[in-house]
Short mmCIF file of C-alpha atoms and ligand atoms in Angstrom, two decimals:
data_model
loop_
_atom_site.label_atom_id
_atom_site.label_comp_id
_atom_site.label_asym_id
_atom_site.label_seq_id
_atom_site.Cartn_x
_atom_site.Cartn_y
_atom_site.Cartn_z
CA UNK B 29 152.03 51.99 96.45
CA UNK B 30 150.22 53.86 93.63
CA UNK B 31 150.23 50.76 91.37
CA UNK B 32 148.75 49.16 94.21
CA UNK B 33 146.17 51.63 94.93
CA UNK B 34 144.81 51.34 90.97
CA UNK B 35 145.34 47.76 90.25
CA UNK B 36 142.76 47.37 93.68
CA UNK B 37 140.70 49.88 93.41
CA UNK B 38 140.09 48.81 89.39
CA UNK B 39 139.40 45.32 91.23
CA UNK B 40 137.14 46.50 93.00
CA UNK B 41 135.11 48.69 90.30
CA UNK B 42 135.15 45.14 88.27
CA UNK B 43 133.23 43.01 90.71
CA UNK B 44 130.03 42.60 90.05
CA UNK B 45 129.07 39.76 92.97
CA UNK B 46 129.69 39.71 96.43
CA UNK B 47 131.21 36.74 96.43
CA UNK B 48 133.77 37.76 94.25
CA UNK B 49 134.26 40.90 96.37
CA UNK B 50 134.50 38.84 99.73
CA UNK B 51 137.56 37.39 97.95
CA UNK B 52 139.11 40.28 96.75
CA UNK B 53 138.60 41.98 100.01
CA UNK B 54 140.79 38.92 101.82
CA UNK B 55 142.96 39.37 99.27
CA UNK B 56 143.72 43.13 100.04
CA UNK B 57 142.85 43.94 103.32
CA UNK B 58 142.53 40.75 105.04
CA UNK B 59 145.05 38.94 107.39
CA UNK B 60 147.57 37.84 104.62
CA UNK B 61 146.00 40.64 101.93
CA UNK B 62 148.12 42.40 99.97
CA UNK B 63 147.83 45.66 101.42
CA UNK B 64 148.05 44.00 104.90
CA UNK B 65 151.90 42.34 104.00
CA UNK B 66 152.94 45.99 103.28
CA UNK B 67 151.92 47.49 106.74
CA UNK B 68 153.91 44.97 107.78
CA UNK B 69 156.76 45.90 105.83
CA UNK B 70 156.33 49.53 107.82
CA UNK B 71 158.94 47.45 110.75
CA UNK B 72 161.63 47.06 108.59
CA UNK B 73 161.79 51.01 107.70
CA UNK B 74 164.19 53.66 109.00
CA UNK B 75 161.49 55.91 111.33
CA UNK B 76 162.01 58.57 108.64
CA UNK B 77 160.45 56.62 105.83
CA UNK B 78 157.66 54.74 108.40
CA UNK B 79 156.75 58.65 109.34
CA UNK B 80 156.35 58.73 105.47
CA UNK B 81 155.01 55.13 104.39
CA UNK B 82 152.77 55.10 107.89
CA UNK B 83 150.09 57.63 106.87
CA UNK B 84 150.22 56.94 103.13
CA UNK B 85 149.41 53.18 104.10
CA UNK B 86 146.65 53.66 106.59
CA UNK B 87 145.37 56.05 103.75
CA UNK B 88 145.25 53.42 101.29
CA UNK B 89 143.86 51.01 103.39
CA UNK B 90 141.03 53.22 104.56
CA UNK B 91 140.21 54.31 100.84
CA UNK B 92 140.35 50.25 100.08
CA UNK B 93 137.71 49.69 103.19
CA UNK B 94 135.31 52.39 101.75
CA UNK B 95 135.39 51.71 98.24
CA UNK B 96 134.76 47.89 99.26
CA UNK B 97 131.56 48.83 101.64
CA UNK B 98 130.74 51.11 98.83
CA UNK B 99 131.03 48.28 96.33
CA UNK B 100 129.08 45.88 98.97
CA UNK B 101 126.52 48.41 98.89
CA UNK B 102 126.06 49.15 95.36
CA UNK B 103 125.60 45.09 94.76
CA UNK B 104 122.85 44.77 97.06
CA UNK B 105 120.85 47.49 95.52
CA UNK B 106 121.49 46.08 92.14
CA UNK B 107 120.25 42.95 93.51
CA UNK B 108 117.14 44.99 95.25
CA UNK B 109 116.78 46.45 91.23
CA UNK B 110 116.38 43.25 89.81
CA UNK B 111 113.89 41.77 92.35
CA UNK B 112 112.05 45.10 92.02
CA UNK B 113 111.85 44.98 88.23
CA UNK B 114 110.84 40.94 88.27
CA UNK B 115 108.66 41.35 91.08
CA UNK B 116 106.32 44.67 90.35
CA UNK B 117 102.82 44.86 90.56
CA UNK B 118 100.26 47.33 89.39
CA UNK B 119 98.61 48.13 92.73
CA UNK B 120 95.76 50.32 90.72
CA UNK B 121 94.55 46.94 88.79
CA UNK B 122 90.94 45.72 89.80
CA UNK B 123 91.61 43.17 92.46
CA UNK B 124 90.75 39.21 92.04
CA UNK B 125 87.40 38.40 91.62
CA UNK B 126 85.95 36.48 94.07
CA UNK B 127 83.17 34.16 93.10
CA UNK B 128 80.23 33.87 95.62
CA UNK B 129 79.38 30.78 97.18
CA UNK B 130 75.57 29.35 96.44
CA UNK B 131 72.72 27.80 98.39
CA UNK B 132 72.16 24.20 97.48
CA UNK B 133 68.69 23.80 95.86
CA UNK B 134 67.76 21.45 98.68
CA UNK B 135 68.74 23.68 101.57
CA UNK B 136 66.63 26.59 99.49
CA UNK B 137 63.81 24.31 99.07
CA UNK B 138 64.35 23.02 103.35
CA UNK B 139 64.43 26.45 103.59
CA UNK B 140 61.06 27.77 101.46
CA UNK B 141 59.07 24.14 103.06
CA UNK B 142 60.50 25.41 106.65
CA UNK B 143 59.24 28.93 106.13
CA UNK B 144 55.76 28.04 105.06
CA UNK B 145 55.38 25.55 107.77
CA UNK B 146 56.48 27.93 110.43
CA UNK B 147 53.96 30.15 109.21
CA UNK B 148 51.31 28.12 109.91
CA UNK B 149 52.28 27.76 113.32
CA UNK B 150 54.81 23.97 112.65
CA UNK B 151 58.10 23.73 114.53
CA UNK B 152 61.10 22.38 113.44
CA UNK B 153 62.22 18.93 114.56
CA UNK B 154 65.00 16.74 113.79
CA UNK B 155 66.05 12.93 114.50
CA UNK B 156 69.79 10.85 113.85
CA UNK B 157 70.01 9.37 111.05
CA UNK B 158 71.38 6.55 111.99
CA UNK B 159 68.17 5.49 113.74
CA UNK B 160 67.15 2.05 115.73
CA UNK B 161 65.35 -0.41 113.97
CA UNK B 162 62.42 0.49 116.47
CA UNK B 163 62.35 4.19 115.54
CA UNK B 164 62.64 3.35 111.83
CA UNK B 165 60.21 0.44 111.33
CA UNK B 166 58.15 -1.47 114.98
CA UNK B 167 57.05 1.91 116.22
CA UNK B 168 55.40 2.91 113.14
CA UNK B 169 53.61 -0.34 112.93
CA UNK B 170 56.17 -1.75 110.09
CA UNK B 171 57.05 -5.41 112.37
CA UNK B 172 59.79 -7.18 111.08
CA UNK B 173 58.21 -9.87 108.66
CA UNK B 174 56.32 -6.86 107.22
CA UNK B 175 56.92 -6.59 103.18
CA UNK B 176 57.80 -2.99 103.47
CA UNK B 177 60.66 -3.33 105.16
CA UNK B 178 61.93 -5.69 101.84
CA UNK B 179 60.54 -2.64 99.19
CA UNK B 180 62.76 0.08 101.52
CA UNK B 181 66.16 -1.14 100.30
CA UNK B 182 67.77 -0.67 103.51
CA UNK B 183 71.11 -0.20 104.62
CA UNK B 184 71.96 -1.94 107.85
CA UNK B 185 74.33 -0.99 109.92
CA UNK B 186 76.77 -4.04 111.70
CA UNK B 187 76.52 -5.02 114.93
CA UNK B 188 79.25 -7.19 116.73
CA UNK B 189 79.70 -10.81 115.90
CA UNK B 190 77.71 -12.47 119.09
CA UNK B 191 75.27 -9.00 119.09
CA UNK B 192 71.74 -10.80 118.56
CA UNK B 193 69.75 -7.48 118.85
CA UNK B 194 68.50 -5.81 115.60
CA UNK B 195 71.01 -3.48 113.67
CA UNK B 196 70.52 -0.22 113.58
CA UNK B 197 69.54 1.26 109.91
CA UNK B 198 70.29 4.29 108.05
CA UNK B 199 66.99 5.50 108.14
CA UNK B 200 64.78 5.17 105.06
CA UNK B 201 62.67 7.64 105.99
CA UNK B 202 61.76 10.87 108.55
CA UNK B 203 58.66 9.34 110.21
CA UNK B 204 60.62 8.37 113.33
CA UNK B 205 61.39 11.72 113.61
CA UNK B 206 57.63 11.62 114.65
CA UNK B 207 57.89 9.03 116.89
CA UNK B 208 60.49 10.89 118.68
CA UNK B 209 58.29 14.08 118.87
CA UNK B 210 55.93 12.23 120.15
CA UNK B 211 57.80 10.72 123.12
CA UNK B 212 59.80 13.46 123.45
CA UNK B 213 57.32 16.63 123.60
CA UNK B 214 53.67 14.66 124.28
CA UNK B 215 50.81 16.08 122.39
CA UNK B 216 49.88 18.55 121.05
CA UNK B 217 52.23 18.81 118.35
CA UNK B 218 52.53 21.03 114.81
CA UNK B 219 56.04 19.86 113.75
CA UNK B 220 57.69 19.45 110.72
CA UNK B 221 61.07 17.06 110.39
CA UNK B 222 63.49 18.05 107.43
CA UNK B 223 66.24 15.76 106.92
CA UNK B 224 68.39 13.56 104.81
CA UNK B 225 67.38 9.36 104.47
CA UNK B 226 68.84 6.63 102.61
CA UNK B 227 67.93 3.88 100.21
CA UNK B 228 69.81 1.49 98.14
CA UNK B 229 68.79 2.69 94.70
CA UNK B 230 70.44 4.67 91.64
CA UNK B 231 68.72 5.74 88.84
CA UNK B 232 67.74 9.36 87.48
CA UNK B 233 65.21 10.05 90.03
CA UNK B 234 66.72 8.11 92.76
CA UNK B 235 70.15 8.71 95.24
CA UNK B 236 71.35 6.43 97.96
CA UNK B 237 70.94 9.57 100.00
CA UNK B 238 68.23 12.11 99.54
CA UNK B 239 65.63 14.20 101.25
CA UNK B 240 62.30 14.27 103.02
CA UNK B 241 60.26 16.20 105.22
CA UNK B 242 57.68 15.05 107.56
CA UNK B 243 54.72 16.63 108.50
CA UNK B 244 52.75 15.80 112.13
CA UNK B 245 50.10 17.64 113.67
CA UNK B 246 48.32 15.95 116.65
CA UNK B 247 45.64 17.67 118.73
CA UNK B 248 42.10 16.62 120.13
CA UNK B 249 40.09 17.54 117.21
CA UNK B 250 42.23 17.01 114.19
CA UNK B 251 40.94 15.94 110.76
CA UNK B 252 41.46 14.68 107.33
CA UNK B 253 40.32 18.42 106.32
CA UNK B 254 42.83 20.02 108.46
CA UNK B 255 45.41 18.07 106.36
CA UNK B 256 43.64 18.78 103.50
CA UNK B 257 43.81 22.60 104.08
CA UNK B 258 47.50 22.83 105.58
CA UNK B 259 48.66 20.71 102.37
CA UNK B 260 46.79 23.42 99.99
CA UNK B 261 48.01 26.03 101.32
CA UNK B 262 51.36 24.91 101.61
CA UNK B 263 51.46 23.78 97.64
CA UNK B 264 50.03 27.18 96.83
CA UNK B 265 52.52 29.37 98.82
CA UNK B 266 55.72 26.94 97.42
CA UNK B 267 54.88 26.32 94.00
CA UNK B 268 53.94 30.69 93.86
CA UNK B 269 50.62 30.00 92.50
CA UNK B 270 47.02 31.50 93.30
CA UNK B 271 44.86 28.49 92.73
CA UNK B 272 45.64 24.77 93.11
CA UNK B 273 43.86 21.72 92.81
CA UNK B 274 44.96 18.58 94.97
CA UNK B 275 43.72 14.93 94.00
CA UNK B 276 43.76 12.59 97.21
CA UNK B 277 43.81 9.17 96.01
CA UNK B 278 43.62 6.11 98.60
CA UNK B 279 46.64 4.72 99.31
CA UNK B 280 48.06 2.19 102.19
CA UNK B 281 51.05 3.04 104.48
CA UNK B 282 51.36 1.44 107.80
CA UNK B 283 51.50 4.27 109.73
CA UNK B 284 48.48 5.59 108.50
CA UNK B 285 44.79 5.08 108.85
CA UNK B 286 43.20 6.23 106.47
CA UNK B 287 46.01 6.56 103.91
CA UNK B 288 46.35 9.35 101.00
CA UNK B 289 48.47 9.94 98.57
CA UNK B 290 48.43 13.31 97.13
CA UNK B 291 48.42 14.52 93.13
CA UNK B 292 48.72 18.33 92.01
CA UNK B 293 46.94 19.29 89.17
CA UNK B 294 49.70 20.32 86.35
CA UNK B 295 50.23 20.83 82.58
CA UNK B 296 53.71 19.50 81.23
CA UNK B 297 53.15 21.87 77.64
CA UNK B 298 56.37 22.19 75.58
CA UNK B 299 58.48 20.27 78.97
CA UNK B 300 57.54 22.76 81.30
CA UNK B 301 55.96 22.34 84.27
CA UNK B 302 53.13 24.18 85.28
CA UNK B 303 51.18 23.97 88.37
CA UNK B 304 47.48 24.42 88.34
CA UNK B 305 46.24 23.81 85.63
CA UNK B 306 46.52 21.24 82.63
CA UNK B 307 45.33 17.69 82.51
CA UNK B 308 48.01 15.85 84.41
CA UNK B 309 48.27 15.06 87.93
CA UNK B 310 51.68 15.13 89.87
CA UNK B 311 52.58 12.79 92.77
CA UNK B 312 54.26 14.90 95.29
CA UNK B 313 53.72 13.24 99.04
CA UNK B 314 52.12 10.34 100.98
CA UNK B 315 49.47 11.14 103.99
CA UNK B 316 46.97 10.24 106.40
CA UNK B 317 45.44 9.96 109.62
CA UNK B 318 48.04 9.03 112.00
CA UNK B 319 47.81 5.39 113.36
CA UNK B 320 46.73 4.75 116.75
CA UNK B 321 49.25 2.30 117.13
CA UNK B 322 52.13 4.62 115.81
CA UNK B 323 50.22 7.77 118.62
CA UNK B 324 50.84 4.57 121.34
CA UNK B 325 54.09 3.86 120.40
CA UNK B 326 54.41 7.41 120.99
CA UNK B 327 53.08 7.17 124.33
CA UNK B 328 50.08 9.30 123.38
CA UNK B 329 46.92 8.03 124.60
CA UNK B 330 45.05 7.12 121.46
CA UNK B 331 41.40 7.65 122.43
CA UNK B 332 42.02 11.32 123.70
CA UNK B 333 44.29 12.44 120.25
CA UNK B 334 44.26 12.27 117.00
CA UNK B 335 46.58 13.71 114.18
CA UNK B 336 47.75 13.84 110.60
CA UNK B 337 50.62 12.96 109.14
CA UNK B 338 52.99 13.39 105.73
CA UNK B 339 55.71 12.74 104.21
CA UNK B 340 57.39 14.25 101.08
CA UNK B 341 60.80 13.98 99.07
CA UNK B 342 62.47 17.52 99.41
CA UNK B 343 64.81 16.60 96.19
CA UNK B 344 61.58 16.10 94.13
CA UNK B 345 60.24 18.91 94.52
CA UNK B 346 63.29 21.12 94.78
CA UNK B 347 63.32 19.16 90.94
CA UNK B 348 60.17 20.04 89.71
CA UNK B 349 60.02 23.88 91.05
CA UNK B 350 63.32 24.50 89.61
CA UNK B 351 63.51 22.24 86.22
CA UNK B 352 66.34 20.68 87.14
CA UNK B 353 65.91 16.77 85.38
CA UNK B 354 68.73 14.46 86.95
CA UNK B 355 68.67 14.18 90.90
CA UNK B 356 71.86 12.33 90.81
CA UNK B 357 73.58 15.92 89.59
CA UNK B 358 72.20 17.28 92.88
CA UNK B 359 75.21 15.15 94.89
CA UNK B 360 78.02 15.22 92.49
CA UNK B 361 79.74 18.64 93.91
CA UNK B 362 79.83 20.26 90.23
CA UNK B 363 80.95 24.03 90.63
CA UNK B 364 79.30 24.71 87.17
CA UNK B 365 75.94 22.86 88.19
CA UNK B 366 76.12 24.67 91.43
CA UNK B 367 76.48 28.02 89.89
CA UNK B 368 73.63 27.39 87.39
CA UNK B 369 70.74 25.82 90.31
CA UNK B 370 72.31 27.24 93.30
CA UNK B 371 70.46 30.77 95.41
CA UNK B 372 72.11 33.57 96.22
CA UNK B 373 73.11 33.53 100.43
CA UNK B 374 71.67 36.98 101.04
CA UNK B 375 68.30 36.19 99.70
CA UNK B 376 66.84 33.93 102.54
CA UNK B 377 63.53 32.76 101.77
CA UNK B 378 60.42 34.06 103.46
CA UNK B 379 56.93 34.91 102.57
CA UNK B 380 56.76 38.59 103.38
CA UNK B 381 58.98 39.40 99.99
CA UNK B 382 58.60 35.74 98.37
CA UNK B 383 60.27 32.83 98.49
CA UNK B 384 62.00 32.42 95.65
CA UNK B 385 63.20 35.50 94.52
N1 DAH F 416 57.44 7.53 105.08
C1 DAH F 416 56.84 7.44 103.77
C2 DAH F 416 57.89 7.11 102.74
O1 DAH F 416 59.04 7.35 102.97
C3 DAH F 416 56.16 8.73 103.40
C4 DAH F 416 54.97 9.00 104.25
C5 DAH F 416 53.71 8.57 103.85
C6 DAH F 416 55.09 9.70 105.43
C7 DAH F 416 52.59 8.82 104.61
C8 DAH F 416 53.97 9.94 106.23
C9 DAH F 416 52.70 9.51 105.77
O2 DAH F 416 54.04 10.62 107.37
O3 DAH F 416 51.62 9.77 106.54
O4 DAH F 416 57.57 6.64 101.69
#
């Protein structure tokens, strides 16, 4: 029994997996184990040896049992060891960095254009942009064999074989946001329309999708100088300059009678933009007095009202504020570009402690 006792408990000390201990411990104390067989042997004695053999065996089988849960226990905290030693962490090191999102130059500059506006006393109006061929072209006196519905690029949308009425359009621009102001609120109206538009065209200065907003401000006694002051003022307060000088030069756009297209004054010294000053003039929107036709497609009775209108690409001058020269860059999703031209969220734009800062 002694040699039995060592040669197992030596076993035991030697495994170093619990598998291999699972084994051994069939082998001893299970069923058919060794230790197990001899018990059995304990029938076959004279009493006076079982009275003898009895308690020595249930001794050896109990110190078997505990050094094999103390074995089973000393494996899984060397197991627990290892993970610990693979697995620690410095919980006093700096935590992960998290890099902050960024505004989009064009929301910032929707943004800026929105706050100005609303300071003059312009609400904020928006349309679908997948618009009716009504909306986007008849109601702002553009009929269909008119030639600039061929210079818009458009893309049509498809309309069921056997469908004979117009398609609907991905709208080229944000006047029908006006004709939707009109019918939808009646005059008077001070709104502005942010909003993204589409055209078929790719080049540096051009996107299939960009930006405009649209300016409409109808009343009784609206003028060309009312536009004239509103646009001033606005160019002033977005391009963060005292003094500016706008150059209205006569233009044609259906919707508009008379029709203006407006130039800043600016100096391009050494690539840089300034506004102001200089000898050059910058095209930054189209305008005019608003159409009487367009005001009675609006159902606004055209002898009583009279309004201006504008309309101006938000990506342009989001471009020319902030120097940035490729518009296409503006829609690619680039992390790096957006970290370079993108605004910090907590600084929302507004004129009490300037827009841009
Ligand atoms: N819708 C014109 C365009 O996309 C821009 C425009 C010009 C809008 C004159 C107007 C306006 O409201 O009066 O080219």
């Amino acid at each position: 029994m002694d040699t039995l006792r060592s040669k197992v408990l030596e076993q035991i000390s030697a495994v170093t997996d619990e598998a291999t201990l699972e084994d051994l411990r069939v082998s001893t104390v299970g069923k058919k184990g060794e230790v197990s067989l001899k018990m059995r042997e304990l029938g076959r004695m004279t009493p006076e040896e079982r009275q003898v053999a009895g308690p020595a065996l249930n001794a050896l089988k109990d110190e078997v049992n505990a050094a094999l849960t103390a074995k089973k226990a000393a494996l899984a905290d060397a197991v627990l060891n290892e993970r610990l030693k693979t697995e620690w962490l410095d919980v006093t090191l700096p935590g992960r960095g998290r890099v902050a999102g960024t505004i989009h130059p064009v929301s910032q500059v929707t943004d800026e254009v929105t706050a100005i506006f609303a300071d003059m006393g312009f609400g904020v109006a928006e349309g679908p942009q997948i618009e009716s061929d009504w909306h986007n072209f008849d109601a702002l006196n553009i009929p269909s064999h008119h030639p600039a519905r061929g210079e818009m690029d458009t893309f049509y949308m498809h309309r069921a074989e056997g469908d004979n009425r117009p398609p609907h359009v991905l709208r080229t621009h944000t006047s029908p946001v006006q004709i939707r102001s009109m019918l939808g609120q009646g005059a008077p109206i001070r709104v502005i329309c942010p909003g993204r538009v589409y055209r078929a065209d790719y080049d540096q200065t051009h996107t299939p999708m960009f930006h405009q907003v649209e300016g409409l401000a109808i009343d009784t006694d609206i003028s060309m100088a009312n536009l004239k002051w509103v646009l001033e003022e606005f160019v002033k307060a977005f391009f963060e300059v005292d003094d500016v000088e706008l150059r209205f030069r006569a233009s044609h756009f259906p919707f508009t009678e008379p029709s203006a297209e407006v130039d800043i004054r600016c100096s391009w010294e050494g690539g840089q933009l300034k506004v102001g000053e200089g000898d050059d003039w910058l095209e930054i929107l189209g305008s005019g007095m608003v159409h009487p036709k367009v005001l009675e497609a609006g159902g606004i009775d055209a002898a009583k009202y009279q309004g201006f209108a504008f309309g101006m690409g938000i990506d342009r001058i989001a471009m020319l504020k902030y120097g940035i020269p490729d518009l296409r860059a503006f829609f690619d999703s680039d992390l790096r570009w957006l970290r370079n031209y993108g605004f910090s969220a907590l600084d929302q734009p507004n004129l009490a402690s300037g827009l841009s800062r």
